[in-house]
XYZ file of C-alpha atoms in Angstrom:
359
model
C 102.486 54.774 67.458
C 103.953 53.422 70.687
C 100.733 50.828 71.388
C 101.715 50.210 74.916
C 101.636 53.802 76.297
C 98.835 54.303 73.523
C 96.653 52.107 76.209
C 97.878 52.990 79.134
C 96.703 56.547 78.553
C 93.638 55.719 77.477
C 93.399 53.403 80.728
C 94.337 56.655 83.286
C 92.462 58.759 80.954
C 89.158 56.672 81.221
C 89.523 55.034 84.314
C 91.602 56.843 86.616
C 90.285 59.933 85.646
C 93.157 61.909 84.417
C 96.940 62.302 83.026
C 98.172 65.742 84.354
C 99.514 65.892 87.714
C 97.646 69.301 89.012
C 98.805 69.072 92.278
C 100.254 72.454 93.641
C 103.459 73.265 94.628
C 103.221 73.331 98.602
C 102.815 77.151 99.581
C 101.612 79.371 102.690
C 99.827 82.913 102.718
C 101.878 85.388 104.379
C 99.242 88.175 104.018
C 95.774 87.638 103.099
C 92.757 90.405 102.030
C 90.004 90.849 100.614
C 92.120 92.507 97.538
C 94.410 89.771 96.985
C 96.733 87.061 99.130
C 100.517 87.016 99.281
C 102.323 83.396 98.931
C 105.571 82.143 99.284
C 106.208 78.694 98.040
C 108.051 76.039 99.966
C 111.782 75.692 98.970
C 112.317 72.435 97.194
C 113.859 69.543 99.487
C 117.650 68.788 98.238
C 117.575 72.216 96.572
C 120.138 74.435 97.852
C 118.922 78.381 97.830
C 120.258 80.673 95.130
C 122.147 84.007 95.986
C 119.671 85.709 93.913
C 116.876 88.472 94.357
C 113.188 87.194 95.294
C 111.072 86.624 92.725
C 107.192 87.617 92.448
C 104.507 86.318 90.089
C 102.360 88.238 88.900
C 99.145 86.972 87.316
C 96.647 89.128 84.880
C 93.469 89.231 86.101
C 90.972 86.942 84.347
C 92.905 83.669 84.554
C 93.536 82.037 87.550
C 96.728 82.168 89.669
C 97.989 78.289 88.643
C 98.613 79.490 85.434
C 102.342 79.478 87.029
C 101.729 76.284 88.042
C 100.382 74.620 85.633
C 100.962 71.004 86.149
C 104.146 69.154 87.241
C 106.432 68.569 85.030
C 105.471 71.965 83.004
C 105.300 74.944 85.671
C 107.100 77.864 86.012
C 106.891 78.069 89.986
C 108.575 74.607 89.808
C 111.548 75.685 87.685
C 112.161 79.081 89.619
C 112.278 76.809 92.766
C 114.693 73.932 91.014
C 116.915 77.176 90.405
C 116.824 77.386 94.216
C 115.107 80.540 93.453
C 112.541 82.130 96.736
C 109.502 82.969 95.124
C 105.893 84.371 95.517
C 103.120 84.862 93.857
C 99.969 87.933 94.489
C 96.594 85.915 94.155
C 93.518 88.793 93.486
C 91.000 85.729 93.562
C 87.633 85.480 91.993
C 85.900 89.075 91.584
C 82.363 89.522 92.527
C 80.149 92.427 91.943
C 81.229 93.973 95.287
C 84.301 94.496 93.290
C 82.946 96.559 89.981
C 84.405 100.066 91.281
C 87.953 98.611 91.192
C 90.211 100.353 88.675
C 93.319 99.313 87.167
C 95.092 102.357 89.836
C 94.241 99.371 92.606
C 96.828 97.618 91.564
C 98.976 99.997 90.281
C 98.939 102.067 93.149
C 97.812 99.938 95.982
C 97.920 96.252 95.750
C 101.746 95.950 93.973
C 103.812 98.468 96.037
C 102.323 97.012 99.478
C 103.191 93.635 98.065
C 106.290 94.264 96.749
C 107.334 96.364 100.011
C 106.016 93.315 102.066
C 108.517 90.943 100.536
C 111.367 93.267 100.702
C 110.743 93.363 104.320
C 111.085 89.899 104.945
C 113.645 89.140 102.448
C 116.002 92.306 102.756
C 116.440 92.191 98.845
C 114.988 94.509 96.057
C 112.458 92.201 94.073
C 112.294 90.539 90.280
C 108.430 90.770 88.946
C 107.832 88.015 86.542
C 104.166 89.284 84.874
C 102.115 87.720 82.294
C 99.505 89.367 80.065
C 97.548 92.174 81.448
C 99.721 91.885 84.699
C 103.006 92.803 82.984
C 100.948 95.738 82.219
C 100.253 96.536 85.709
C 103.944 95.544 86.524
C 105.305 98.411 84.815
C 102.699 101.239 85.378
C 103.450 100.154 89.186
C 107.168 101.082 88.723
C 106.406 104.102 86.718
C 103.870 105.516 89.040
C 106.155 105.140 92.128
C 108.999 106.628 90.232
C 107.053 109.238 89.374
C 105.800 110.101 92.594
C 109.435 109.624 94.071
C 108.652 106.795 95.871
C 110.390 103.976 94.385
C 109.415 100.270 94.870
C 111.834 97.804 95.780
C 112.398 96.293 92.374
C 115.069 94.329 90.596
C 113.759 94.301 87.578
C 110.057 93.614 85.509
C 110.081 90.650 82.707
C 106.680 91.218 81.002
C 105.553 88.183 79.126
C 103.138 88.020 76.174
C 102.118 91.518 77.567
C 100.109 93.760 74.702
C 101.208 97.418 74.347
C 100.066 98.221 70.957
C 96.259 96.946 70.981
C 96.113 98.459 67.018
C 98.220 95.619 66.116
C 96.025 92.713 67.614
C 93.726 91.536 64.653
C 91.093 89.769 67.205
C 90.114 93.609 68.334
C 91.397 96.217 65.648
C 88.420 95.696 63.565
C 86.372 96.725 66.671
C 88.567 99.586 67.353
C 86.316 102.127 64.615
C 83.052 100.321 65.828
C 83.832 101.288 69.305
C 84.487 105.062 68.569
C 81.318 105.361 66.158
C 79.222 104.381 69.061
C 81.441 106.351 71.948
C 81.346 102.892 73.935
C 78.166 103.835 75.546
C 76.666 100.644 74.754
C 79.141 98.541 76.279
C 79.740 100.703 78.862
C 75.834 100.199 80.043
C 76.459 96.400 80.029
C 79.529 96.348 82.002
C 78.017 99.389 84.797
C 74.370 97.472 84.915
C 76.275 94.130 85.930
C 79.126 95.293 87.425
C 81.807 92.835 85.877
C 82.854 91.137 82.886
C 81.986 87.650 83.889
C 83.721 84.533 84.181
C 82.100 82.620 81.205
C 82.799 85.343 79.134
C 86.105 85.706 79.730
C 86.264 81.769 79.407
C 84.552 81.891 75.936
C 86.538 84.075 74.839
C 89.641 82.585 75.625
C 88.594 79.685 73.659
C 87.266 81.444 70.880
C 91.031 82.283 70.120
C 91.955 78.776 69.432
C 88.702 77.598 67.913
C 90.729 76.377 64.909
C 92.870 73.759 67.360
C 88.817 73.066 68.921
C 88.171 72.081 65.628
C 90.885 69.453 64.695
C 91.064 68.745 68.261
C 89.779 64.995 68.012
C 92.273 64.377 65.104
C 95.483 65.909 67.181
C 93.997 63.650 70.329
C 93.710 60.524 68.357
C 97.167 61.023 66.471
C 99.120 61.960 69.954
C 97.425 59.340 71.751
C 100.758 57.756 72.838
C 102.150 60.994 73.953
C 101.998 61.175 77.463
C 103.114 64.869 77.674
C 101.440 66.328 75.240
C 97.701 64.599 76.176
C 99.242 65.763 79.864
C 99.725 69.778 78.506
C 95.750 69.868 76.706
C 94.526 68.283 79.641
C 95.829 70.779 82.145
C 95.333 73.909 80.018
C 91.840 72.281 79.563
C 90.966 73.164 83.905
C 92.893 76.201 83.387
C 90.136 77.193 80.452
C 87.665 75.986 83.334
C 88.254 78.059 85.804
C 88.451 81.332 84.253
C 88.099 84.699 86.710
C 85.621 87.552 85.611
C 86.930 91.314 85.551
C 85.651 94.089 87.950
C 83.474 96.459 85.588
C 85.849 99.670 86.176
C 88.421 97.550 85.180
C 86.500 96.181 81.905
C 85.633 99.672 81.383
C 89.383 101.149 81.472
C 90.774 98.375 79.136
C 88.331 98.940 76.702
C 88.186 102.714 76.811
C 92.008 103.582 77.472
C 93.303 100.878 75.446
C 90.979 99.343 72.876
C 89.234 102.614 71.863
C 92.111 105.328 72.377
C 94.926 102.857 72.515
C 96.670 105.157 74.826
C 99.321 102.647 76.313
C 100.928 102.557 72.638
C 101.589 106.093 73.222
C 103.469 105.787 76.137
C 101.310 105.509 78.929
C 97.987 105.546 80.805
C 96.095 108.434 82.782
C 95.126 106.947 86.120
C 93.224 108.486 89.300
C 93.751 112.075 87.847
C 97.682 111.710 86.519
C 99.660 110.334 83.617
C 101.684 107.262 84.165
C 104.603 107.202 81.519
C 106.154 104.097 80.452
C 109.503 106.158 79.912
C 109.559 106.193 84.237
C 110.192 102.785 84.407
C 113.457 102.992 85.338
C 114.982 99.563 86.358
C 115.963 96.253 83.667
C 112.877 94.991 81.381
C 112.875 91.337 79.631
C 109.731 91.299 76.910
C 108.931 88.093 75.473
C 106.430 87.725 72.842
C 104.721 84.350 72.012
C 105.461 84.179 67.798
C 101.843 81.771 67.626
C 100.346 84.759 70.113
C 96.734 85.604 68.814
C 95.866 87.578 72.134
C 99.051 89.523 72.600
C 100.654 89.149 69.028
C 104.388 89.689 68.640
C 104.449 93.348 66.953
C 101.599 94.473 69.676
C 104.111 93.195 72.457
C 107.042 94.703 70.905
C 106.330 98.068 70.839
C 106.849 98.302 74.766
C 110.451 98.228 74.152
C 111.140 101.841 72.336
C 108.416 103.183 74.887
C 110.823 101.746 78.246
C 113.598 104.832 77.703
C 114.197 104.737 81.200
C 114.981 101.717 81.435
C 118.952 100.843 81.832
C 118.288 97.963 79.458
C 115.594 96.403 77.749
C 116.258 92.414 76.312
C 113.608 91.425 74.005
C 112.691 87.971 72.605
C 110.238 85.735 71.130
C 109.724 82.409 72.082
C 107.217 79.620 70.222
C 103.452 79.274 71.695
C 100.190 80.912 71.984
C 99.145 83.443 74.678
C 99.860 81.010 77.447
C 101.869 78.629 75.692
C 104.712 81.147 75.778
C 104.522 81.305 79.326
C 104.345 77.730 80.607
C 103.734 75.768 77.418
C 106.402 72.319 76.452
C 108.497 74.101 74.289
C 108.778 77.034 76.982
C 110.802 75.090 79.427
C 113.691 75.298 76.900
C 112.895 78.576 75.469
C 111.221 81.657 77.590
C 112.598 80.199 80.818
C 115.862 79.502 79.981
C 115.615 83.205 78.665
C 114.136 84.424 81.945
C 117.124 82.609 83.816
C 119.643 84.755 82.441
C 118.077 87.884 82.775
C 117.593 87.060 86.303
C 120.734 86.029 87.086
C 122.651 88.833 84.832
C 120.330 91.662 87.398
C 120.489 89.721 90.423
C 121.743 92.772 92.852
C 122.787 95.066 89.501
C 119.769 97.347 89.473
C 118.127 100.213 90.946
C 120.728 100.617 93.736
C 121.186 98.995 96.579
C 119.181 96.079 97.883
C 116.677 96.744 101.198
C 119.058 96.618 104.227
């Protein structure tokens, strides 16, 4: 142990108040609502701008939209911009119980092709969706319902990350799977329709109830990395991530636990939405999937099976990369492994896909 830096992190720890840096990378709204804001980040000084498509982020719902942006040092919005990449990010905001009758067809039908067209406006390029979680989820039903409805969006191409397809093959809910169908889900569906929402705490409780085994040796990994700087920099900024954790609008709730914890339909190939089927098979531009191999939440076979399901697609890359559920998206060991990975699928689609870019 390193006694020097031991000290001086338990000096800025104690007395200044904090290791991470959590300040933001500088960014303006461009469009603003009620059902989410559009942001484009500020172009790194020194940085000279790419050639390449625009890039959006977009976040599940539940955790907050600085899960891209973690911390300096360890963000993704950072390292797209050091690529000299242009780059935005959709921001739904906390839900509130004005917000129970939105369905997952909000942002499937609504809230991603307005964004997505918005961008392409003002950028004259076809668009790269980087999507994490639930939101690579609504990434690709967005591209398959426009391509089914022969509207195409103006997309590049969709890189999913830690993004469950197959819920059967996540052991934190396929022992609920048979409980759910005994009772019809008419007991949780009378919780989530008398509140309106799957609530923040909830959603932040349960988060952490997926790594209660690293809350349990948590004082002996503190106490033995007390001289790392980075690493005591990572727990402490995924720490205020854990803290301020968004609830889910009850239609939502209901949908994911109807369509695909009960009847698991997306691991069939798709989702009925607002009265028509939304096939994975439409998808019809470039996919990266990247499963987190430490990935309790989204677990590597359950994130997988997307990739048979994508036939449309004109190619489908997929990896793994080392982490949990968010560790494989902005964790330490994902700056030299998912986003490297990410960087050459960008690059290798950059102006390849779906046609022509937006004049």
């Amino acid at each position: 142990m390193h006694l020097v830096d031991a000290v001086a992190n338990i000096w800025d720890r104690t007395v200044v108040g904090h290791i991470a840096d959590l300040e933001r990378m500088p960014r303006e709204a461009l469009v603003g609502s009620p059902a989410g804001i559009l942001y484009r980040y500020h172009p790194l000084s020194g940085v000279d701008a790419c050639d390449g498509d625009p890039v959006l982020l977009v976040p599940p719902l539940g955790a907050p939209d600085f899960a891209y942006d973690l911390r300096r040092g360890c963000s993704l919005v950072e390292h797209l911009l050091q690529q000299g990449r242009t780059v935005y990010l959709v921001d739904y905001g906390p839900k509130s119980f004005s917000d129970r009758t939105l369905g997952i067809e909000h942002w499937v039908d609504d809230l991603l092709p307005s964004t997505l067209r918005e961008i392409a406006g003002a950028e004259g390029a076809d668009v790269h969706l980087v999507a994490w979680s639930l939101g690579g989820i609504f990434a690709l039903l967005a591209v398959a319902a426009a391509v089914r409805s022969r509207d195409p969006l103006p997309v590049r191409s969709v890189s999913a990350i830690g993004t469950p397809v197959d819920i059967s093959r996540v052991p934190l809910v396929a022992p609920l799977r048979p409980l759910a169908e005994v009772a019809g889900g008419r007991i949780v569906s009378s919780i989530y329709r008398g509140i309106g929402s799957f609530p923040a705490p909830v959603v932040s409780w349960a988060f952490h109830l997926t790594a209660v085994d690293r809350l349990i040796t948590r004082p002996l990994a503190l106490l033995s990395r007390i001289d790392d700087r980075d690493c005591l920099a990572q727990i402490e900024a995924v720490d205020h991530l854990m803290d301020n954790m968004h609830g889910y609008p009850g239609r939502v709730f209901g949908q994911i636990f109807h369509l695909l914890l009960r009847s698991n339909d997306l691991a069939s190939g798709g989702l009925r939405l607002a009265g028509r089927d939304v096939e994975l098979s439409d998808v019809d531009v470039p996919v990266l999937v990247v499963a987190g191999r430490d990935d309790v939440i989204a677990p590597l076979k359950a994130v997988r099976s997307a990739v048979p399901l994508l036939s449309g697609s004109p190619e489908v890359r997929f990896t793994t990369a080392p982490g949990g559920h968010l560790g494989v998206l902005t964790g330490r060991r994902a700056r030299s492994t998912t986003w490297p990975e990410l960087d050459r699928a960008l690059v290798d689609w950059d102006g390849t896909a779906g046609g022509e870019s937006v004049p």
